[in-house]
XYZ file of C-alpha atoms in Angstrom:
97
model
C -2.638 1.066 6.771
C 1.173 1.180 6.577
C 0.728 5.157 6.317
C -1.842 4.827 9.162
C 0.804 3.392 11.294
C 3.856 5.816 10.670
C 1.164 8.786 11.050
C 0.200 7.082 14.489
C 3.837 6.470 15.104
C 4.983 10.161 14.179
C 2.095 11.717 16.180
C 2.553 10.221 19.481
C 6.422 10.919 19.213
C 5.556 14.560 19.353
C 3.120 14.328 22.097
C 4.608 11.227 24.411
C 8.318 11.169 23.285
C 9.990 8.791 20.668
C 11.150 6.049 22.997
C 7.868 5.773 25.035
C 6.202 5.639 21.142
C 8.177 3.048 20.484
C 7.753 1.167 23.545
C 3.913 1.459 23.580
C 3.947 0.434 19.379
C 6.064 -2.785 20.687
C 3.748 -3.820 23.673
C 6.206 -3.042 25.954
C 4.492 0.140 28.282
C 0.851 0.164 28.485
C -0.805 2.922 26.810
C -2.276 3.936 30.177
C 1.515 4.899 31.519
C 1.619 7.330 29.228
C -0.041 11.223 29.313
C -1.970 12.147 27.044
C -3.505 8.644 26.433
C -5.798 9.603 24.003
C -3.356 9.162 21.214
C -1.658 6.492 22.920
C -4.857 3.956 22.751
C -4.755 3.390 18.713
C -1.269 3.306 18.714
C -1.095 0.298 20.686
C -3.728 -1.399 18.837
C -2.092 -0.619 15.737
C 1.505 -2.169 16.996
C -1.272 -5.452 18.859
C -3.215 -6.314 15.704
C -1.781 -3.952 12.573
C 1.646 -4.639 12.732
C 1.499 -8.737 12.734
C -1.054 -8.581 10.054
C 1.368 -5.870 7.309
C 4.713 -8.017 8.527
C 3.150 -11.296 7.806
C 1.575 -9.814 4.126
C 5.325 -8.537 3.221
C 6.703 -12.053 4.420
C 3.529 -13.941 2.547
C 4.256 -11.641 -0.587
C 8.051 -12.570 -0.318
C 7.408 -16.781 0.115
C 5.287 -16.239 -2.855
C 7.984 -14.561 -5.405
C 9.998 -17.109 -4.374
C 7.476 -20.174 -4.660
C 6.530 -18.834 -8.348
C 10.401 -18.000 -9.662
C 10.962 -21.866 -9.258
C 8.063 -22.832 -10.722
C 9.789 -21.410 -13.894
C 8.979 -24.628 -15.743
C 6.117 -26.742 -17.859
C 4.932 -29.428 -15.881
C 5.020 -31.176 -20.066
C 8.616 -30.372 -19.756
C 9.197 -32.428 -16.633
C 7.338 -35.094 -17.388
C 8.941 -35.741 -20.134
C 12.560 -35.342 -18.620
C 11.458 -37.623 -16.183
C 10.522 -40.263 -18.480
C 13.801 -40.111 -20.498
C 15.586 -40.781 -17.287
C 13.214 -43.907 -16.776
C 13.688 -45.394 -20.172
C 16.393 -48.482 -19.860
C 19.439 -47.909 -21.894
C 20.043 -48.872 -25.365
C 21.883 -52.069 -25.658
C 25.319 -51.751 -26.304
C 26.676 -53.518 -29.485
C 30.248 -54.123 -28.288
C 31.479 -57.710 -27.998
C 32.256 -57.807 -24.761
C 35.983 -59.109 -25.084
């Protein structure tokens, strides 16, 4: 999908110019305002629909990897540590004076 986006951007860059292609991709300029329009409309649709999906997928992947990295300990290990911490301390054997 990213290859299709790049190919459309390069095609539009050569046909309508790099700045207008970038503006159409971002939605700043209507594809009806550039010539030729036949290549600008698909670029506009990609910018409107696919680019947010690609960015969202990349962000989701990074967040998922970070969550998995922080779940490195077994649940049994964590529960065992919590049980040890919850036990009352042993009575002291000092005379207290």
